[in-house]
XYZ file of C-alpha atoms in Angstrom:
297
model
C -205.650 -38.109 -28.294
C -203.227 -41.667 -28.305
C -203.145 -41.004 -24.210
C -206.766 -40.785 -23.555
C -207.218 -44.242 -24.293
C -204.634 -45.673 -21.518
C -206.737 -43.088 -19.050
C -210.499 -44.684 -20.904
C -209.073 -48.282 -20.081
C -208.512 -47.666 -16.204
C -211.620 -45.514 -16.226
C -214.171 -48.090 -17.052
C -215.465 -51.519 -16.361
C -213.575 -54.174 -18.194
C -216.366 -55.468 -20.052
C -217.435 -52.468 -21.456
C -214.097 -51.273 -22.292
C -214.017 -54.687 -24.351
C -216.960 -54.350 -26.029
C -216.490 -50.964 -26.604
C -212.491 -51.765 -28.333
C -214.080 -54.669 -29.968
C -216.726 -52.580 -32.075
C -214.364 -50.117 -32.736
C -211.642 -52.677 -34.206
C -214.356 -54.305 -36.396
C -215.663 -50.678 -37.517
C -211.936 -49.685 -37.884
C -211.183 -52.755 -40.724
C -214.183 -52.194 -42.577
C -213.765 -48.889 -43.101
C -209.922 -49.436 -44.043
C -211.294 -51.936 -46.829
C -213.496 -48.914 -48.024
C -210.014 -46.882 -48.226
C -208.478 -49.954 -50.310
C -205.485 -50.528 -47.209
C -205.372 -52.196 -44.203
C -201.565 -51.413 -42.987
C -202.488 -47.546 -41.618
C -204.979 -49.406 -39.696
C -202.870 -52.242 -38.821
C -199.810 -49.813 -37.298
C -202.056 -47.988 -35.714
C -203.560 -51.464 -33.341
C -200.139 -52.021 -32.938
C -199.354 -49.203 -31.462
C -202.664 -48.982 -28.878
C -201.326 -52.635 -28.112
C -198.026 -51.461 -27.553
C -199.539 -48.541 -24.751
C -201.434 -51.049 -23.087
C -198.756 -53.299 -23.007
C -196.444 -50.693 -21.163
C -199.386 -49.534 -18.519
C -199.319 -53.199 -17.508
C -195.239 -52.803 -16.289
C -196.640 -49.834 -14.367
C -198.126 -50.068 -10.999
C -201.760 -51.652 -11.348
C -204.207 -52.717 -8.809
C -205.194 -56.307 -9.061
C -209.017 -55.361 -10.780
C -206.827 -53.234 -13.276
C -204.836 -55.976 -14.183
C -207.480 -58.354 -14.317
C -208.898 -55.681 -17.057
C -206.071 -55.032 -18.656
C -204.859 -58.662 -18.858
C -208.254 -59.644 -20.413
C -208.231 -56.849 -22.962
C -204.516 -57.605 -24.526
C -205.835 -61.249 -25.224
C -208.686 -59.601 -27.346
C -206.269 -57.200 -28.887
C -203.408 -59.533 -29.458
C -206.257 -61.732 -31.407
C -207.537 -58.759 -33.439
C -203.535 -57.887 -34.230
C -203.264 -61.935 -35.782
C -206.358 -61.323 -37.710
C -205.313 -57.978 -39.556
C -202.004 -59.612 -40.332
C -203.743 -62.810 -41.803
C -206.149 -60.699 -43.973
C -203.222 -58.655 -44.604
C -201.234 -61.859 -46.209
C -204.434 -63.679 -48.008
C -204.950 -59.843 -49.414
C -208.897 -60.084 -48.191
C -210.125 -56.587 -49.673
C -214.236 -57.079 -49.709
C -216.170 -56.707 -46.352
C -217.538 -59.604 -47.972
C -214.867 -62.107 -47.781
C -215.088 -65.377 -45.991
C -212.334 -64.350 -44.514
C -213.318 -61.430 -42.927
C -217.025 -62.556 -42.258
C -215.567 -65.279 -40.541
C -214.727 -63.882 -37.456
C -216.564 -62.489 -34.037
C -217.700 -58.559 -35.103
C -218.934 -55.796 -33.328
C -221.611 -53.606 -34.591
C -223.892 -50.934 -33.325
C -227.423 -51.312 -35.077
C -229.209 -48.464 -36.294
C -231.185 -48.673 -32.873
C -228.079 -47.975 -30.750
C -227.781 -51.924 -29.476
C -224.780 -53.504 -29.634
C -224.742 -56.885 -31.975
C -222.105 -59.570 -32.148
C -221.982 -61.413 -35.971
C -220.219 -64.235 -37.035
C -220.677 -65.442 -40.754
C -224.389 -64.562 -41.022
C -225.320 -65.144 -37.826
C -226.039 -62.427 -35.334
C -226.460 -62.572 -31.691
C -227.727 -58.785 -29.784
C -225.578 -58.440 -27.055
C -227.489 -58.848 -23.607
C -225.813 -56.242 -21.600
C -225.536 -58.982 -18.883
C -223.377 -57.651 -16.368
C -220.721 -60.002 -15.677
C -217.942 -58.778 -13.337
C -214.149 -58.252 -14.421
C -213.088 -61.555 -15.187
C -210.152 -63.074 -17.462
C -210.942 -64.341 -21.347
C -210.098 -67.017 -23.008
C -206.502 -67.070 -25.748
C -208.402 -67.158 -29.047
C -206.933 -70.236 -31.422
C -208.096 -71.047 -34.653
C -209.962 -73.951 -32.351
C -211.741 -71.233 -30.854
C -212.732 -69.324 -33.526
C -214.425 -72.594 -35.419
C -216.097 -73.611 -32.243
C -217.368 -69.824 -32.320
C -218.503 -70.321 -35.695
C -220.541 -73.461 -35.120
C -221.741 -72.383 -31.961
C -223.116 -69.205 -33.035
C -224.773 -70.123 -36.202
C -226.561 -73.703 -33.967
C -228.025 -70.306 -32.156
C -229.172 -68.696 -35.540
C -231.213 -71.707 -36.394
C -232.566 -72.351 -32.736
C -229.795 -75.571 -31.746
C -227.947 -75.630 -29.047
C -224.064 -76.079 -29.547
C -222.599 -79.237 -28.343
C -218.763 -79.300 -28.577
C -217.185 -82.762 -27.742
C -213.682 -84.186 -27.197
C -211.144 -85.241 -25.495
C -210.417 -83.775 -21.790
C -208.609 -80.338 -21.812
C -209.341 -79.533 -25.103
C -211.247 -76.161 -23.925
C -215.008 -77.343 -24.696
C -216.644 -75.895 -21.591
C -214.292 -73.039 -21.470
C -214.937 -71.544 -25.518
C -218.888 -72.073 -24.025
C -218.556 -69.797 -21.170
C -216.285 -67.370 -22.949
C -218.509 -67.137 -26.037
C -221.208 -65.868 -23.134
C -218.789 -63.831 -21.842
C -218.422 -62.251 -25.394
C -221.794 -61.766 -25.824
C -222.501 -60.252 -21.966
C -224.816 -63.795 -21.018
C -225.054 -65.684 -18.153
C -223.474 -69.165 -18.364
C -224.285 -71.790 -15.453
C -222.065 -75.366 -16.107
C -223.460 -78.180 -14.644
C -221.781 -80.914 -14.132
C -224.044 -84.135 -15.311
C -223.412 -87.753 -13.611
C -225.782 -90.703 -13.990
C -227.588 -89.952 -10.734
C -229.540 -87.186 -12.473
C -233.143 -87.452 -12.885
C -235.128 -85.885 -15.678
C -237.447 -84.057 -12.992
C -233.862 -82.228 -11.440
C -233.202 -81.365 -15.201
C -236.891 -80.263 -15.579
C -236.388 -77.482 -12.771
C -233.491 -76.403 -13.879
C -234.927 -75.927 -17.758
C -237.507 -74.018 -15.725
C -235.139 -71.600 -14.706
C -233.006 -71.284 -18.056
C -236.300 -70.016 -20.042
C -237.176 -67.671 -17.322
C -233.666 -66.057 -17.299
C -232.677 -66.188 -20.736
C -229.070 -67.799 -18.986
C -227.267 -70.027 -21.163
C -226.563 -73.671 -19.216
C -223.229 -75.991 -20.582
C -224.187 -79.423 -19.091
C -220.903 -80.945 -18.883
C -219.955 -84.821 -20.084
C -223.484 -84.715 -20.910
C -223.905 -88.244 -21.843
C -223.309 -89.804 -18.355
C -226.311 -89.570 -17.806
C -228.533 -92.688 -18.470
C -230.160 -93.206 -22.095
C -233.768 -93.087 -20.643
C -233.410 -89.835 -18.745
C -231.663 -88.690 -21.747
C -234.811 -89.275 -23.895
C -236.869 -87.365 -21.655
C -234.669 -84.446 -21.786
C -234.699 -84.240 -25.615
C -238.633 -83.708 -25.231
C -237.984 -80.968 -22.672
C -234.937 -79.440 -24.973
C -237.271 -79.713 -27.983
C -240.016 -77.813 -26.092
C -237.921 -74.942 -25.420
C -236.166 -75.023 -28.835
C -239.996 -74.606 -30.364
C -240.833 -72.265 -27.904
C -237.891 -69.806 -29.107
C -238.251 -70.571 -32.525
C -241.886 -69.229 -32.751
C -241.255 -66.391 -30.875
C -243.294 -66.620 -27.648
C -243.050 -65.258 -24.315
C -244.863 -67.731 -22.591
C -245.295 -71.421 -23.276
C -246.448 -74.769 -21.897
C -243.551 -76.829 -20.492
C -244.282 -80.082 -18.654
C -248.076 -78.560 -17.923
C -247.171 -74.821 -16.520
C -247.577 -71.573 -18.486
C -244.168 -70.115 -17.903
C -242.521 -67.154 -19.054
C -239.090 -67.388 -21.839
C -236.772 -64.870 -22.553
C -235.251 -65.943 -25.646
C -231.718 -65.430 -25.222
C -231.646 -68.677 -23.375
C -229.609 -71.540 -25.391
C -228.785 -75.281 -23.765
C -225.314 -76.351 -24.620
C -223.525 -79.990 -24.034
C -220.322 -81.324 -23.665
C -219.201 -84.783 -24.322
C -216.080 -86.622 -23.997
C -216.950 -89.309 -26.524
C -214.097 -91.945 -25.726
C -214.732 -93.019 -22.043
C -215.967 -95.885 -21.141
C -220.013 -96.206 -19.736
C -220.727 -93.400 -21.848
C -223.921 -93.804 -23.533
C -224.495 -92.864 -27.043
C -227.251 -90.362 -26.865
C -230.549 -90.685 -28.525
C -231.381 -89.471 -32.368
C -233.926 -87.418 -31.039
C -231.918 -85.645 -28.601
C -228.668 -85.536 -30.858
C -231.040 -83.860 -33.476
C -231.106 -81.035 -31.311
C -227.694 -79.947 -30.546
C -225.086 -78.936 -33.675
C -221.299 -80.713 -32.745
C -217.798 -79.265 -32.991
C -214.746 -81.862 -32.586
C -212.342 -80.212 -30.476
C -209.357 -81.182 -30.597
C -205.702 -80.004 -29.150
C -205.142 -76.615 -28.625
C -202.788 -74.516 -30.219
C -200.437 -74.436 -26.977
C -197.900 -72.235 -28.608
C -200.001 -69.638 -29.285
C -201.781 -69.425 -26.209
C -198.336 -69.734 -24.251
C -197.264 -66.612 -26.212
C -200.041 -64.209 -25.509
């Protein structure tokens, strides 16, 4: 029954009971294309949103709100969606459209697997604490996109512009989304490429994802080093191994690990990084958020 759900919310973990609603929404559209009518489907989102929307007037503790706050910024995106696909009639599982944004599925094994356009991504059942996520804009969603398919084809993602903009933020949340550990790093031009080396180490060992963040502050030389090492790991994961040579050590990889950059082209004593290193890494211009929408939900 309707009330279960509101009981299932409070019950549960927040990330499960995400990625748990978010599978079920994405199951729940296709199979109201199969039917030939999304409305049914769309009253009936609005009216789980509307429950969760009164529990959080009610008395909450602060984890439960946390929770509850995270999951009507998921839901509140999922509502927009419907009502878009809704208005440009979308009626094919196929459609751009649809394909087009984050899915849920379960595979045939029982995993979980995220998909965007014809990219897919298992989740990694990295357990990440209760924490808030991020309004989803249209900004989001194509930084989403490019991210996700620079991961199909073994890149990294490398979002870049101006300050505020949400370019290390749509990183970590797009690990969040996909239950993997993010570390941001914070790059200045004292770095060294044998301090990047150890941490690389680490990355392929953990399968984490790293944002290294106004990436090109650090000096052009290091920064040709580090392509080699990026390149290395990129290979590494693109043949399939579990263990590889990096900088003269056999070490292990778990290949869920991905290296993403930030860059906030117009300051000044930025360098331009290296063809060989910007080879590596697919960009996405971010630009200014959609405030109004994100002030809403």
């Amino acid at each position: 029954s309707q009330s279960k759900r509101t009981e299932w919310i409070l019950n549960w973990p927040g990330q499960l009971v995400l990625a748990i609603g978010s599978a079920r929404w994405t199951n729940g559209v296709e199979e109201a294309f199969l039917q030939g009518d999304l409305t049914d489907f769309q009253n009936k989102c609005n009216f789980d949103l509307s429950e969760i929307v009164d529990l959080v007037r009610n008395e909450l503790t602060t984890l439960q709100r946390i929770n509850i706050s995270a999951l009507i910024v998921i839901e509140v995106h999922s509502k927009y969606v419907i009502e878009e696909l809704i208005k440009k009639r979308v009626s094919q599982v196929t459609d751009f459209e649809w394909i087009s944004q984050f899915r849920y599925y379960m595979s045939s094994k029982g995993n979980l697997e995220t998909a965007v356009l014809s990219a897919k991504y298992d989740y990694q059942y990295e357990y990440l604490g209760n924490s808030p996520r991020l309004v989803i804009t249209p900004l989001t969603d194509r930084c989403y996109r490019t991210l996700m398919s620079a991961y199909q084809f073994f890149y990294g993602g490398a979002p870049e512009g101006p300050a505020g903009t949400g370019k290390t933020e749509t990183v970590k949340d797009l690990a969040k989304a996909v239950a993997v550990q993010c570390n941001v790093f914070n790059c200045t031009d004292q770095i060294n490429y044998v301090a990047m080396s150890k941490f690389f180490k680490g990355l392929s060992q953990s399968g984490s994802w790293c944002c290294f963040d106004e990436f090109n502050r650090i000096e052009p030389e290091v920064l040709s080093v580090i392509a080699e090492q990026v390149r290395t790991i990129q290979m590494a994961v693109r043949e399939g191994k579990n263990k590889f040579l990096f900088e003269g050590k056999m070490i292990k990889l778990i290949k869920s690990c991905a290296i993403n950059i930030t860059m906030n082209p117009g300051y000044a004593g930025r360098s331009e990084l290296p063809d060989n290193l910007k080879s590596l890494f697919r960009a996405c211009a971010m630009m200014i958020p959609d405030y109004v929408l994100i002030a809403e939900i």
